[in-house]
Amino acid sequence: MQIDRSSKMTRMQKSITAYFWLRLLALGFIIHGCKAESSRQNTEKTPEKKSIKSGQEWYDTDGKLIQAHGGGMLYHEGVYYWYGENKDTDTKFPRLRTDIIGINCYSSTDFYNWKNEDIVLPAVKDDPGSALYPQNVLERPKVIFNDKTGKFIMWFHVDDSLYQKAHVGIAVSDSPKGPFIFKESFRPLGFESRDMTVFKDDDSKAYLVFGSGWHNKIVIAELSEDYLSLNGSYTTHLHTDGPPLGREAPALFKRKGKYYLITSGTTGWFTNPAQCDVAENINGPYKTIGNPCEGMYAEVTFLGQSTHVQKIQGKEDAFVFMADRWIPTDLKNSRYLWLPVQFNKNNEPVLKWINEWDMDSYK
Ligand code: GAL
């Protein structure tokens, strides 16, 4: 791995040290909140589910623990496809990370029962120069469909194990079930890029949304028509002095013509308050609404971190907030939090903990 010795990088390294200590301080807290259960696998098929119960072990239709962390979702021709990080290996110390196994895909027609469609973008084990070599980082995959080319385009965060490369990667497939073919990774428009998402608007324009500059801003950059590159147009938002107050884990959705951007603070695997910002235009200006979470554990996003907001088809005004409840010392056993997004009388998103819910929970 190459280390850039520029003054910028020195500042970064100081930030990394501070970041690391912050994580250690928070460790006791998170372990208290999340029970690190074993990576138990059911031997029998999972009974059909009719609801969502956040924070519990979730099994696919074959009875295997679901591995789709930092995930995103695509709805295509009557099927939901859930893409996420396969972390089914040991967590490495002292840096809390897992080797890359690949990106998993699960499919569902009812949103409750998920069929494993296997690894759709695997690690490249035999080429230490590959961005997808296991010792690197592959996170937060998001897939969008290009209506003109008929291709499924996956964007994701790729990095070295110290998070200094700060690249986005692109992979392409002819099918939502893959295989996705890795194209390239790079710093978008020259910016460092870490946590990211992609958002496809109603007019089919699509945007890469990423945390940049060691978490001191969020960049929204328009994709080219084929979604395989950036067209050069971008805006920057949510400027801060960086961790722990920087913003990351972006999840962007649109409702009634307004754009809502939910982010987390920057405390690594450790929880912090979420924030929601709203804009009339994708390129802002974004106005802060504050923490959308209400009730017990609202200040720690119910022990979760945002990853995506999914619109439910066939229901008016139904959105699901998707988050990861990380278990830093045992990442493969991290849990998923999915909560219905509610809206208050000012049309501001509200997230409340609900033990169990289903599609009838929406009006
Ligand atoms: C978080 C980020 C995760 C992962 C983690 C590594 O801040 O949201 O996706 O990168 O840091 O520590």
Coordinates of N, CA and C in Angstrom, one line a residue, residues 99 140 171 208 237 286 344-345:
D99 N -12.0 -9.3 5.9 CA -11.6 -9.4 4.5 C -12.8 -9.3 3.5
R140 N -20.8 -0.7 1.1 CA -22.0 0.1 0.7 C -22.4 0.0 -0.8
A171 N -19.3 -1.6 -11.1 CA -19.4 -2.9 -11.8 C -20.7 -2.9 -12.5
L208 N -24.3 10.4 -7.7 CA -23.4 9.8 -6.7 C -23.4 10.7 -5.5
H237 N -22.2 19.9 0.3 CA -23.2 20.1 1.3 C -22.7 19.6 2.7
Y286 N -29.6 22.4 1.2 CA -30.2 21.5 2.2 C -30.3 22.2 3.5
N344 N -44.3 13.9 10.1 CA -45.1 14.8 11.0 C -45.9 15.8 10.3
K345 N -46.5 16.7 11.0 CA -47.4 17.6 10.3 C -46.7 18.6 9.4

